[in-house]
Short mmCIF file of N, CA and C in Angstrom, two decimals:
data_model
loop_
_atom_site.label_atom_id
_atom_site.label_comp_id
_atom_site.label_asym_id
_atom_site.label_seq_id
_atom_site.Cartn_x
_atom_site.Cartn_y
_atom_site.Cartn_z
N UNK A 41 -36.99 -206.19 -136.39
CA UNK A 41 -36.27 -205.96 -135.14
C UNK A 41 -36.40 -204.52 -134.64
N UNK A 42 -36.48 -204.52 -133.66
CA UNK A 42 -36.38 -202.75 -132.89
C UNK A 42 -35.27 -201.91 -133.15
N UNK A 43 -34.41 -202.80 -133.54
CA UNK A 43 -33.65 -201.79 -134.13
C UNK A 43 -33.41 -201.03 -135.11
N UNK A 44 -33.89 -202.07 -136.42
CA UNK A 44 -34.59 -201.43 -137.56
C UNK A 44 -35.33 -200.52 -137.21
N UNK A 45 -36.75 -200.58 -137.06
CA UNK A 45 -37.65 -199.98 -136.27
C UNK A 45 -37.26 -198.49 -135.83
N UNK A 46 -36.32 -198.30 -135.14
CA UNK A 46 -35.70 -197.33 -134.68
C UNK A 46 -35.10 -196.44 -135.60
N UNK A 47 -34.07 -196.95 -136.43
CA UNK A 47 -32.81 -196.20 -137.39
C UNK A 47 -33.85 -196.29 -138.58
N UNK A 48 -35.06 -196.77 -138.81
CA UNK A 48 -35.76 -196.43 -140.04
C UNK A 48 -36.90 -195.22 -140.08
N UNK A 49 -36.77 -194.87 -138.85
CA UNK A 49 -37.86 -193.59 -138.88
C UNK A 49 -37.01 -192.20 -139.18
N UNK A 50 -37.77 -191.47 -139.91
CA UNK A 50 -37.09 -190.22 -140.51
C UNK A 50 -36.18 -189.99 -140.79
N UNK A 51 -35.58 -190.90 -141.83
CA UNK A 51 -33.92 -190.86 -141.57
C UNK A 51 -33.23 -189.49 -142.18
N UNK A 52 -33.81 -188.80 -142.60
CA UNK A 52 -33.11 -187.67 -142.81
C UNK A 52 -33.16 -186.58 -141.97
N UNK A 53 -34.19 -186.83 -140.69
CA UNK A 53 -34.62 -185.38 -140.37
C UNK A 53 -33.88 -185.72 -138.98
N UNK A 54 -33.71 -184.32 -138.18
CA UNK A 54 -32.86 -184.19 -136.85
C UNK A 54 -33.80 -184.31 -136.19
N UNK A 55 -33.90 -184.73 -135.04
CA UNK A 55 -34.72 -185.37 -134.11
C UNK A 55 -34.63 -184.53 -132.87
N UNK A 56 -36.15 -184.60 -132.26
CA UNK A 56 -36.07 -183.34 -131.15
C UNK A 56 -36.09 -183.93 -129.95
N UNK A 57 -36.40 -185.38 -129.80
CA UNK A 57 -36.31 -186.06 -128.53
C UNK A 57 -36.01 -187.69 -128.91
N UNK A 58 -35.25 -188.31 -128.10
CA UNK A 58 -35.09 -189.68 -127.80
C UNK A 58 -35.25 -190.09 -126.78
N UNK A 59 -36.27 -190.88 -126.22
CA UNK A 59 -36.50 -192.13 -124.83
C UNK A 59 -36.83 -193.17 -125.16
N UNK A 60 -35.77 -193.67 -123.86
CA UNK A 60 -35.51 -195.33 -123.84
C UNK A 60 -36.10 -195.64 -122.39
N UNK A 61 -37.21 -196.15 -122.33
CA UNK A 61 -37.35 -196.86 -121.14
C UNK A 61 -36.74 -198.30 -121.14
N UNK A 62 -36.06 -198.91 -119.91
CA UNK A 62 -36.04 -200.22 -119.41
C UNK A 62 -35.78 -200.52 -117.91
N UNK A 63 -35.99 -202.17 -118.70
CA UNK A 63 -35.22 -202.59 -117.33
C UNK A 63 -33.93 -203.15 -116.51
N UNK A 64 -33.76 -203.61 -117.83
CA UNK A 64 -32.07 -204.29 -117.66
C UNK A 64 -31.44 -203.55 -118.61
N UNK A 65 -30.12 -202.94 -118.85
CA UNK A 65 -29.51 -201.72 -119.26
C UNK A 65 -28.11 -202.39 -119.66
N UNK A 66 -27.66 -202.78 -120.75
CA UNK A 66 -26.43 -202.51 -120.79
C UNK A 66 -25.75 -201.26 -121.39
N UNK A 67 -25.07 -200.84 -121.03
CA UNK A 67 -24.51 -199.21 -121.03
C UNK A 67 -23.39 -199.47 -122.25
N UNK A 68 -22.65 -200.56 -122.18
CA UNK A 68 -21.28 -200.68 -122.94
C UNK A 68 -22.23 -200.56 -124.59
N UNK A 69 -22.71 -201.32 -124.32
CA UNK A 69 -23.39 -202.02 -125.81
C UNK A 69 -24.09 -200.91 -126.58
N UNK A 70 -25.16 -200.44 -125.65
CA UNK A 70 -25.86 -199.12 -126.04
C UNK A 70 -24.89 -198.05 -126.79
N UNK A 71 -23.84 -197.93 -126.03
CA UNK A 71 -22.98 -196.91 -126.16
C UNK A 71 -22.40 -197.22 -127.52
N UNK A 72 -21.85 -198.50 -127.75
CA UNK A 72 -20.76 -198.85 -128.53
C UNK A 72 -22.21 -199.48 -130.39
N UNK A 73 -23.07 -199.99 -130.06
CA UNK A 73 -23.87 -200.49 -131.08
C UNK A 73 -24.76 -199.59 -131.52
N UNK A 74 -25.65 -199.03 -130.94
CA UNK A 74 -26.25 -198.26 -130.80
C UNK A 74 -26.49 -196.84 -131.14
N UNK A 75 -25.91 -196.08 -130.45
CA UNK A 75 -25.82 -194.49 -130.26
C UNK A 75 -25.02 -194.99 -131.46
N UNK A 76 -24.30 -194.86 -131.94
CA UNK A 76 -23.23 -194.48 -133.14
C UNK A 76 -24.10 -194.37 -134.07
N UNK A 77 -25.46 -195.36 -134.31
CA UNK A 77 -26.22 -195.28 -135.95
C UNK A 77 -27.47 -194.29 -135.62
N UNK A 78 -27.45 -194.01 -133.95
CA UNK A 78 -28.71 -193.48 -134.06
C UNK A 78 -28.68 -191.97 -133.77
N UNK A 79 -26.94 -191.63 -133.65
CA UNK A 79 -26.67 -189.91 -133.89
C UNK A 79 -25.96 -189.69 -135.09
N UNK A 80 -26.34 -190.80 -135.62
CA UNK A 80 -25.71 -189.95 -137.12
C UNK A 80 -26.64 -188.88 -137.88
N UNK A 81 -27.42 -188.63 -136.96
CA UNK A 81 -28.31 -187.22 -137.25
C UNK A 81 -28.58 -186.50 -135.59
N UNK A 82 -28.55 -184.87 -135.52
CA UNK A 82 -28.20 -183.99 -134.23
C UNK A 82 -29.89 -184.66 -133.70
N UNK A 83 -29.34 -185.07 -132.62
CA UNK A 83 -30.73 -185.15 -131.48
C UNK A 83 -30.63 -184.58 -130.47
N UNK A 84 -31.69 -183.34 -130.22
CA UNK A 84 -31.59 -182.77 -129.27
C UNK A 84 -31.99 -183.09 -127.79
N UNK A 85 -32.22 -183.99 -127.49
CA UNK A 85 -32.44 -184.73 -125.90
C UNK A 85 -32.69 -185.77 -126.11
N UNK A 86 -31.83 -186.93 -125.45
CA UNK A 86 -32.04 -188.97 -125.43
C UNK A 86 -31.78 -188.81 -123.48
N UNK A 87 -33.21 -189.33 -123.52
CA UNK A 87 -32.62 -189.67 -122.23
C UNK A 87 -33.13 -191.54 -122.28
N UNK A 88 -32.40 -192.39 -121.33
CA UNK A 88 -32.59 -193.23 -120.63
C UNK A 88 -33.08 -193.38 -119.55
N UNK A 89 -34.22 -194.04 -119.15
CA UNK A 89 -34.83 -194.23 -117.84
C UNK A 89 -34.82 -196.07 -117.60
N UNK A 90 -34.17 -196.17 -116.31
CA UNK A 90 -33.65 -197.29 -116.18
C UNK A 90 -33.93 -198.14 -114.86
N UNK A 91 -34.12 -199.44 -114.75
CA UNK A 91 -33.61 -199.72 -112.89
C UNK A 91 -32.47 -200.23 -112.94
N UNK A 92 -32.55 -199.00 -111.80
CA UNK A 92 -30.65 -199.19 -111.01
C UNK A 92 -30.08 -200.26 -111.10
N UNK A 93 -31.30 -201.38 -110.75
CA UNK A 93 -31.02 -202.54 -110.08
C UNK A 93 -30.38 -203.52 -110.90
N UNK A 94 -30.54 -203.39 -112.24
CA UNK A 94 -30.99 -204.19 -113.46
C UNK A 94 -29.93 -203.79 -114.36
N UNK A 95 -28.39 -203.05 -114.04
CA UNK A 95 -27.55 -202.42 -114.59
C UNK A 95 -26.76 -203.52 -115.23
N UNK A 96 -26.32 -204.00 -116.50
CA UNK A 96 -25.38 -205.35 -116.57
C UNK A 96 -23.97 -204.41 -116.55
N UNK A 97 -23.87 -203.43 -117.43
CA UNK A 97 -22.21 -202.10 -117.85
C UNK A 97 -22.64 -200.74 -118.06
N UNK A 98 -21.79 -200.16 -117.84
CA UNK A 98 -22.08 -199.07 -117.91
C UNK A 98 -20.88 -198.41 -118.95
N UNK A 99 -21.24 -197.18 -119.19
CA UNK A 99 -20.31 -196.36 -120.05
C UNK A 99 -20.36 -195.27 -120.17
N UNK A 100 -19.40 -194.02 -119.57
CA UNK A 100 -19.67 -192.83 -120.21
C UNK A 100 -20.33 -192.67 -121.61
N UNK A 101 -21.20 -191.43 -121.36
CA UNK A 101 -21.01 -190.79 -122.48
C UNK A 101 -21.60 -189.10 -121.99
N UNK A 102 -21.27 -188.66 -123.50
CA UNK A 102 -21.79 -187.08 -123.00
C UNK A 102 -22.72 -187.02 -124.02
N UNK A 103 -23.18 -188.12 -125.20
CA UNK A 103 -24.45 -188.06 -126.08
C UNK A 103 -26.09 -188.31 -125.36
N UNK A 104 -25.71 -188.57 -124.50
CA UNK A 104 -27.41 -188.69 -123.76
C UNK A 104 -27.12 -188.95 -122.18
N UNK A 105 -28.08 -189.03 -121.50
CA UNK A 105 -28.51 -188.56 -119.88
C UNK A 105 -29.35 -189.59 -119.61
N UNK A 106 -28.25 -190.65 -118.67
CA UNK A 106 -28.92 -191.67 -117.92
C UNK A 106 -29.38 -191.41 -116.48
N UNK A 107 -30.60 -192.12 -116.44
CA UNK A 107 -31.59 -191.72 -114.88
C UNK A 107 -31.67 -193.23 -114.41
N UNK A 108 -31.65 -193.51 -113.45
CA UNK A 108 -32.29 -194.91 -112.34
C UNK A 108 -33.66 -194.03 -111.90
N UNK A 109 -34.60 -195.25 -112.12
CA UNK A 109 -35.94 -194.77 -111.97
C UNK A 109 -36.04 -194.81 -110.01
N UNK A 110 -36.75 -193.91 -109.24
CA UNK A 110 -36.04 -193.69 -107.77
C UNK A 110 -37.65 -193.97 -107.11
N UNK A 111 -39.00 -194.40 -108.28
CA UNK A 111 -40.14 -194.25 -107.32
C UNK A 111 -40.44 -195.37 -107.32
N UNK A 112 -40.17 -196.43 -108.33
CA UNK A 112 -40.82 -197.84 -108.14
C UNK A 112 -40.13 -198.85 -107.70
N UNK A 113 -40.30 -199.71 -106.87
CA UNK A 113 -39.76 -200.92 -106.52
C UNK A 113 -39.11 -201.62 -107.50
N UNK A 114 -39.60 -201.72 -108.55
CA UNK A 114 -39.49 -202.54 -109.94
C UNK A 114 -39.71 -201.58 -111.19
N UNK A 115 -38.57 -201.27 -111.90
CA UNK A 115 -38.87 -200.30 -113.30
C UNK A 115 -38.85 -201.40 -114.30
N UNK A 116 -40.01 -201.68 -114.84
CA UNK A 116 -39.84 -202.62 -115.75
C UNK A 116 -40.40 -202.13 -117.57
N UNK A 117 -40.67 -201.24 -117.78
CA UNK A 117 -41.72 -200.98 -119.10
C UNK A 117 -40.02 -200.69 -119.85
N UNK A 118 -40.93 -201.12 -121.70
CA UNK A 118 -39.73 -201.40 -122.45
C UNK A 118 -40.09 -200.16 -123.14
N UNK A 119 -39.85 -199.33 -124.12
CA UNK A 119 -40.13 -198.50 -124.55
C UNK A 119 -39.18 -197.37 -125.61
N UNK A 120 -39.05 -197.95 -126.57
CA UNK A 120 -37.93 -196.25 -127.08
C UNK A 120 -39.39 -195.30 -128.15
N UNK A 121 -39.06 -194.20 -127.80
CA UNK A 121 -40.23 -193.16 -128.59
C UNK A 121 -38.49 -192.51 -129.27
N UNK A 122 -39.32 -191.90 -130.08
CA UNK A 122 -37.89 -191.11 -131.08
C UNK A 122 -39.43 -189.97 -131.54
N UNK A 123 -38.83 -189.04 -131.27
CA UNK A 123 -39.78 -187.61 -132.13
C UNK A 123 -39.27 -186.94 -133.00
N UNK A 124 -39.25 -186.21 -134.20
CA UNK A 124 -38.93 -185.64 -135.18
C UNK A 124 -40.14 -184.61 -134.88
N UNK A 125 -39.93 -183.08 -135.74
CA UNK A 125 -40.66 -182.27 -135.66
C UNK A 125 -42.04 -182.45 -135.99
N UNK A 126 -42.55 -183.57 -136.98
CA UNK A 126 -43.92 -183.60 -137.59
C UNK A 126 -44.02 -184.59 -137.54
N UNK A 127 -43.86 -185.44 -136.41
CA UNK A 127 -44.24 -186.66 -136.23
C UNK A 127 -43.46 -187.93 -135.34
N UNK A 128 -43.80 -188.80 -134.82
CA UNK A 128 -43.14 -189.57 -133.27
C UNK A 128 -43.03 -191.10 -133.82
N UNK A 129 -42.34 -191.34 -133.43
CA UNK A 129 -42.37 -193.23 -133.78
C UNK A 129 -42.35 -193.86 -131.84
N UNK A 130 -42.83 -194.34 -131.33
CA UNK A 130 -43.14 -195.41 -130.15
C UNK A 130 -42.78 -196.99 -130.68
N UNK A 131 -41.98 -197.53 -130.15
CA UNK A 131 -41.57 -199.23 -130.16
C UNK A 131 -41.85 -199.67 -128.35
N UNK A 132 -42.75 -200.13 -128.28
CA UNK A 132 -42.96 -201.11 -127.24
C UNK A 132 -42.74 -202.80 -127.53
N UNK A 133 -41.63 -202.97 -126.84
CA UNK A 133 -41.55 -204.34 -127.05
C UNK A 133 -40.73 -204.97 -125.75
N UNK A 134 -40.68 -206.13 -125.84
CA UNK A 134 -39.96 -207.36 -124.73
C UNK A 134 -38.38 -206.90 -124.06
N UNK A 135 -38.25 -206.38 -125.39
CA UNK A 135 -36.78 -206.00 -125.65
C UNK A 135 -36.03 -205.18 -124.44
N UNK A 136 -35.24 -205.79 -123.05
CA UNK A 136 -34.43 -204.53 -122.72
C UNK A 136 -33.44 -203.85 -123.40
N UNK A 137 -32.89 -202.98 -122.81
CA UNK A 137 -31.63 -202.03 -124.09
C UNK A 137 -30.34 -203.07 -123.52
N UNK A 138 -30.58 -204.10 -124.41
CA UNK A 138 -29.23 -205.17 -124.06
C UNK A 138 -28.94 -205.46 -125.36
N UNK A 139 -27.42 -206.30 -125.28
CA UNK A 139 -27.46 -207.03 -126.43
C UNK A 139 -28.11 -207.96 -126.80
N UNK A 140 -28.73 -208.92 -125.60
CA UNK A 140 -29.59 -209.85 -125.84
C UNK A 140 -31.02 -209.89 -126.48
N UNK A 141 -31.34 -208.37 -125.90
CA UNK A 141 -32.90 -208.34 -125.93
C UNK A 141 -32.61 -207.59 -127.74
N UNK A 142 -31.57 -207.19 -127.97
CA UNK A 142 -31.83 -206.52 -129.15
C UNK A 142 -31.12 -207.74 -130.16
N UNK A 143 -30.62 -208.34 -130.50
CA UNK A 143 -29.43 -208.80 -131.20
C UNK A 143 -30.01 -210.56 -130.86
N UNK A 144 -30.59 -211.32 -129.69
CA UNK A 144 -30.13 -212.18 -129.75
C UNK A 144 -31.11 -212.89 -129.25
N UNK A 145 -32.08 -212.72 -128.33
CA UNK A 145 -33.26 -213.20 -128.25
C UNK A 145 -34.47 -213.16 -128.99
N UNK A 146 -35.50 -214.17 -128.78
CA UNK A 146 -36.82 -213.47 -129.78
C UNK A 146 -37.27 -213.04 -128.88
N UNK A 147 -37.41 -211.39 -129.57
CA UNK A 147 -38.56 -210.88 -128.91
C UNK A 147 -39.62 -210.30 -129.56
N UNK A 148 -40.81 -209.85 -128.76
CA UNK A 148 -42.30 -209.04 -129.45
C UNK A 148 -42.03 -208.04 -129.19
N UNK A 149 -42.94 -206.78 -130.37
CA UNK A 149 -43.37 -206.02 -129.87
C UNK A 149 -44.50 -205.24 -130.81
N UNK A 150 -44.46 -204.02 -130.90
CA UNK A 150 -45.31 -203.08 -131.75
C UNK A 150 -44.75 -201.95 -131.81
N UNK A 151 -44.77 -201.26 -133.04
CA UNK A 151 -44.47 -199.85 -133.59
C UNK A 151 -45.53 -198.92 -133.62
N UNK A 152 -45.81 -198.01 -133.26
CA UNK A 152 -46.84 -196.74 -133.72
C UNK A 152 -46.10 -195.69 -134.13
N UNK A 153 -46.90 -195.32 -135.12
CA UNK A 153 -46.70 -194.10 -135.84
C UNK A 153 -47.41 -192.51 -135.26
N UNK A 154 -47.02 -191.88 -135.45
CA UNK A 154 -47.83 -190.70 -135.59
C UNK A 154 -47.59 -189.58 -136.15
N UNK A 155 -48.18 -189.15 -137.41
CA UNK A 155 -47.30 -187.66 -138.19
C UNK A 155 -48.09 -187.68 -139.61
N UNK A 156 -48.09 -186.69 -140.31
CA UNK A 156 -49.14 -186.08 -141.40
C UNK A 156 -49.80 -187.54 -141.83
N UNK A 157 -49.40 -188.61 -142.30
CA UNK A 157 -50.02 -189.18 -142.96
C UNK A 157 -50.59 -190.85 -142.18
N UNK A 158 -50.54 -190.49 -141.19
CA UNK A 158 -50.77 -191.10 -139.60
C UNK A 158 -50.93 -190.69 -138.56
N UNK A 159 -52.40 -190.50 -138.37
CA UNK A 159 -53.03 -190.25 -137.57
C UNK A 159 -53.82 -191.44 -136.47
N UNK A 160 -53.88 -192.49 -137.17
CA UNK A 160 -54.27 -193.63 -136.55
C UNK A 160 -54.55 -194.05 -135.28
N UNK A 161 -52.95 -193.81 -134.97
CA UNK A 161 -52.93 -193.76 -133.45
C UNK A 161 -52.26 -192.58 -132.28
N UNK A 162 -53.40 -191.83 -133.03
CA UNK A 162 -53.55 -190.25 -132.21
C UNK A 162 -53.78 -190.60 -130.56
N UNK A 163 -54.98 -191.21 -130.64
CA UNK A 163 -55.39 -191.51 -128.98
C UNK A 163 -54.25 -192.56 -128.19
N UNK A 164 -53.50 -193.45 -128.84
CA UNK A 164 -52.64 -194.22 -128.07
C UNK A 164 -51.40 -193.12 -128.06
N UNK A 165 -51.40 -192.24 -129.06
CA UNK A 165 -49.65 -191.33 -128.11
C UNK A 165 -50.45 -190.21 -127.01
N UNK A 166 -51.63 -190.33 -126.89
CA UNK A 166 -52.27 -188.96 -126.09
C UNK A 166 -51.99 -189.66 -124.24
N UNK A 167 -52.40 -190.82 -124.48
CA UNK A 167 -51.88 -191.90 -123.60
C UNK A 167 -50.97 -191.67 -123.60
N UNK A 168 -49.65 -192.22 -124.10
CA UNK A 168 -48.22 -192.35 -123.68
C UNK A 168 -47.91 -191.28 -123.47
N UNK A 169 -48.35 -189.88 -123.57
CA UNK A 169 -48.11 -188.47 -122.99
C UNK A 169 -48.06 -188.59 -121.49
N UNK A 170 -49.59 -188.59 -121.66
CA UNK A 170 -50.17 -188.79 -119.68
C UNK A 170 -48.86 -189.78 -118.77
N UNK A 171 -48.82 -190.90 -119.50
CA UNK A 171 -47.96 -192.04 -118.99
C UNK A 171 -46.66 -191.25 -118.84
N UNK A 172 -46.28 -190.73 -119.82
CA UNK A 172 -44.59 -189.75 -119.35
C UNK A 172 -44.95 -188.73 -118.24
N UNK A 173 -45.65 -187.84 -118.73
CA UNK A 173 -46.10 -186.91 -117.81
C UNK A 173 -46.46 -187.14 -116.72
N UNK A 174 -47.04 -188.21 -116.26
CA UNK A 174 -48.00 -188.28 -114.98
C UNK A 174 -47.20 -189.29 -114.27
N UNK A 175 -46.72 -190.17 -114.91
CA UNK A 175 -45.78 -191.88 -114.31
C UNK A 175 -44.46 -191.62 -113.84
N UNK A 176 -44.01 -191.75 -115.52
CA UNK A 176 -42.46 -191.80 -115.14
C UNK A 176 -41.94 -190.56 -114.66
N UNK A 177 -42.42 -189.36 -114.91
CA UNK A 177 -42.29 -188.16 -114.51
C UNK A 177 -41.86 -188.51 -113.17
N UNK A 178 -42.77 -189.15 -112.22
CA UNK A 178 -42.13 -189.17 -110.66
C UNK A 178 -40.69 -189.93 -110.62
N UNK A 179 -40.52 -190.86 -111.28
CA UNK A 179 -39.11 -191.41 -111.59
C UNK A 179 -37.59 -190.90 -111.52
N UNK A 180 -37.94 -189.85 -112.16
CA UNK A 180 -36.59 -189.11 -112.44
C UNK A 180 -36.35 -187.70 -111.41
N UNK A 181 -35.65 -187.06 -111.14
CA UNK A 181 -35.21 -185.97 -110.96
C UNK A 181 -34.27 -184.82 -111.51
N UNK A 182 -33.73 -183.77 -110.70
CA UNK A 182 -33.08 -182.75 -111.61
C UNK A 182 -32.97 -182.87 -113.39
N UNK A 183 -31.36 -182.67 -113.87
CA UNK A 183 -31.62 -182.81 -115.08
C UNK A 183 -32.44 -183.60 -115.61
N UNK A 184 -32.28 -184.89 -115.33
CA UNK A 184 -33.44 -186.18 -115.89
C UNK A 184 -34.75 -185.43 -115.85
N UNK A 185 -35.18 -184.95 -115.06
CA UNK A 185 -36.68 -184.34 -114.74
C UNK A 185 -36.93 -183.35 -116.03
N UNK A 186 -36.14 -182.42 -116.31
CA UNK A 186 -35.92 -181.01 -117.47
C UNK A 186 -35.50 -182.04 -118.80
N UNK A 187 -34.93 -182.96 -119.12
CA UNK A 187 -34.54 -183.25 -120.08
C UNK A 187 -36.78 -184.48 -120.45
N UNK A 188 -36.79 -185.52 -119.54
CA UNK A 188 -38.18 -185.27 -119.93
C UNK A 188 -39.28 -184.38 -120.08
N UNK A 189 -38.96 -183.55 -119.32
CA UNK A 189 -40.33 -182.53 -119.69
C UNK A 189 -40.27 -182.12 -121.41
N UNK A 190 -38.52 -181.84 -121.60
CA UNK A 190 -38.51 -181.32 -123.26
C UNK A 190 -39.47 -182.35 -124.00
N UNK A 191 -39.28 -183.49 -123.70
CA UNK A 191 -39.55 -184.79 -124.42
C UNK A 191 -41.23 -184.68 -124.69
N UNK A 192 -41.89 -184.66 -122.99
CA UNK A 192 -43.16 -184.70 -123.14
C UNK A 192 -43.33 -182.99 -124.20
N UNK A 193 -42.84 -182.40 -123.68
CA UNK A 193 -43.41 -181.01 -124.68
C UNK A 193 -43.46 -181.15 -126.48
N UNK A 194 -42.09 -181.65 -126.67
CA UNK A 194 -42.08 -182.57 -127.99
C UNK A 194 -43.27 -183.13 -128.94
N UNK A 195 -43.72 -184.17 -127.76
CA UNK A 195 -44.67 -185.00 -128.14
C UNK A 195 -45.93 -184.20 -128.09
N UNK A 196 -46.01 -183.86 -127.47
CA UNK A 196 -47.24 -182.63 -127.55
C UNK A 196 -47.33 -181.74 -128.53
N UNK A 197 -46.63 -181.09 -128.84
CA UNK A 197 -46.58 -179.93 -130.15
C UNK A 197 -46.57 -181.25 -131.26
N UNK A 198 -46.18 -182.40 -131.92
CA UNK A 198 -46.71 -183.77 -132.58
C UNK A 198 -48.45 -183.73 -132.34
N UNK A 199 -48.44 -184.05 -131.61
CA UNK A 199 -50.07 -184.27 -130.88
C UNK A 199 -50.41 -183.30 -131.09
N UNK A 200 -50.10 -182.11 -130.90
CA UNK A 200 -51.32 -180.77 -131.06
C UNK A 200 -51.07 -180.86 -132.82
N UNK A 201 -50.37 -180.85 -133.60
CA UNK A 201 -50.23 -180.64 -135.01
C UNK A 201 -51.25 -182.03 -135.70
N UNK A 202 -51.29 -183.16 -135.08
CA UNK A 202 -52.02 -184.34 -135.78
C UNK A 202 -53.18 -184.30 -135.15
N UNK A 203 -53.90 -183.55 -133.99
CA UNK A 203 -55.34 -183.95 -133.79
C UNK A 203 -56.48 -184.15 -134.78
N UNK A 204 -57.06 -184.78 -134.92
CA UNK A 204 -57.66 -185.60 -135.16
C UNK A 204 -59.03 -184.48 -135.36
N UNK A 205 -59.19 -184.01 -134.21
CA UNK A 205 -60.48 -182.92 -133.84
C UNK A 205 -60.26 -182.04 -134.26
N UNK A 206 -58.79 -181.08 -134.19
CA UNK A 206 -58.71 -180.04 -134.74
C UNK A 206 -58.72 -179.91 -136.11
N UNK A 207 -58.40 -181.24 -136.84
CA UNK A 207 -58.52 -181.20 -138.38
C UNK A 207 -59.75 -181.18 -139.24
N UNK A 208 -60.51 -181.77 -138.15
CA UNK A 208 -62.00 -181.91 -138.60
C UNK A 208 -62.45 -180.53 -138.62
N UNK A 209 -62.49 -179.72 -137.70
CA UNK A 209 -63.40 -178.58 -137.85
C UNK A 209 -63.01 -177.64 -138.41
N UNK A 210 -61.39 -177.46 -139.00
CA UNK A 210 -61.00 -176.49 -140.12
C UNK A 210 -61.05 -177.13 -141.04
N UNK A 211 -62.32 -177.89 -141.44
CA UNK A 211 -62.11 -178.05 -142.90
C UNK A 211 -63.82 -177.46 -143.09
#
């Protein structure tokens, strides 16, 4: 399940970025199921990127920074990345951040790794960089805008530490 998936990567280490892309959003659930197992270690930026449209509840909080995506007709990509200092976990799957899509429907998806002893899929997070950077980037604004950039920078200093190329030629 994605949620495993999620609360099983680095569980000891503090985490330098969290994103959740979706499309249908429940806020209560997230808030109340969710966030509780997945700050039981300091994360320094979670944002949510969401459509407006596609809201089921909502819920304060002051643990992370929700955005409505403002450039596409339709925000639909599923997505949570979680980064730790030496390495990123990516879950693409079916799954919106609901109770359904997490808890109660079947759904697909895929995990990638990336960090010292996974390198594998170097070229698919070099991608999902561009894709933050270049895509959803138009999506968001003010804070939302500064709280992804940390994210993409994140993933990048990951990516610059696991290349693939750079390891080859210092050896």
């Amino acid at each position: 399940p994605v949620r495993d998936a999620l609360l099983s990567f680095a569980p000891q280490e503090p985490l330098q970025a969290a994103l959740f892309l979706t499309y249908s959003f429940d806020g209560r659930w997230f808030e109340e199921e969710l966030i509780p197992d997945l700050c039981e270690r300091p994360i320094t930026t979670i944002l949510v990127v969401r459509d407006g449209r596609a809201i089921s509840t909502e819920a304060p909080s002051a643990r992370y920074r929700k955005a409505n995506a403002s450039a596409s007709t339709v925000f639909h990509p599923k997505l949570a990345l979680l980064i730790a200092e030496d390495q990123a976990r990516a879950v693409i799957s079916s799954a919106n951040l609901t109770r359904g899509g997490f808890e109660r429907q079947r759904e697909l998806g895929r995990v990638f790794d990336l960090g010292p002893s996974n390198t594998g899929s170097h070229a698919f997070f070099q991608s999902l960089h561009e894709y933050l950077a270049r895509g959803v980037a138009k999506e968001v604004r003010g804070d939302s805008a500064r709280d992804l950039s940390r994210i993409t920078e994140a993933l990048k200093s990951v990516l610059d530490r696991h290349d693939p190329g750079k390891v080859a030629t210092s050896n």
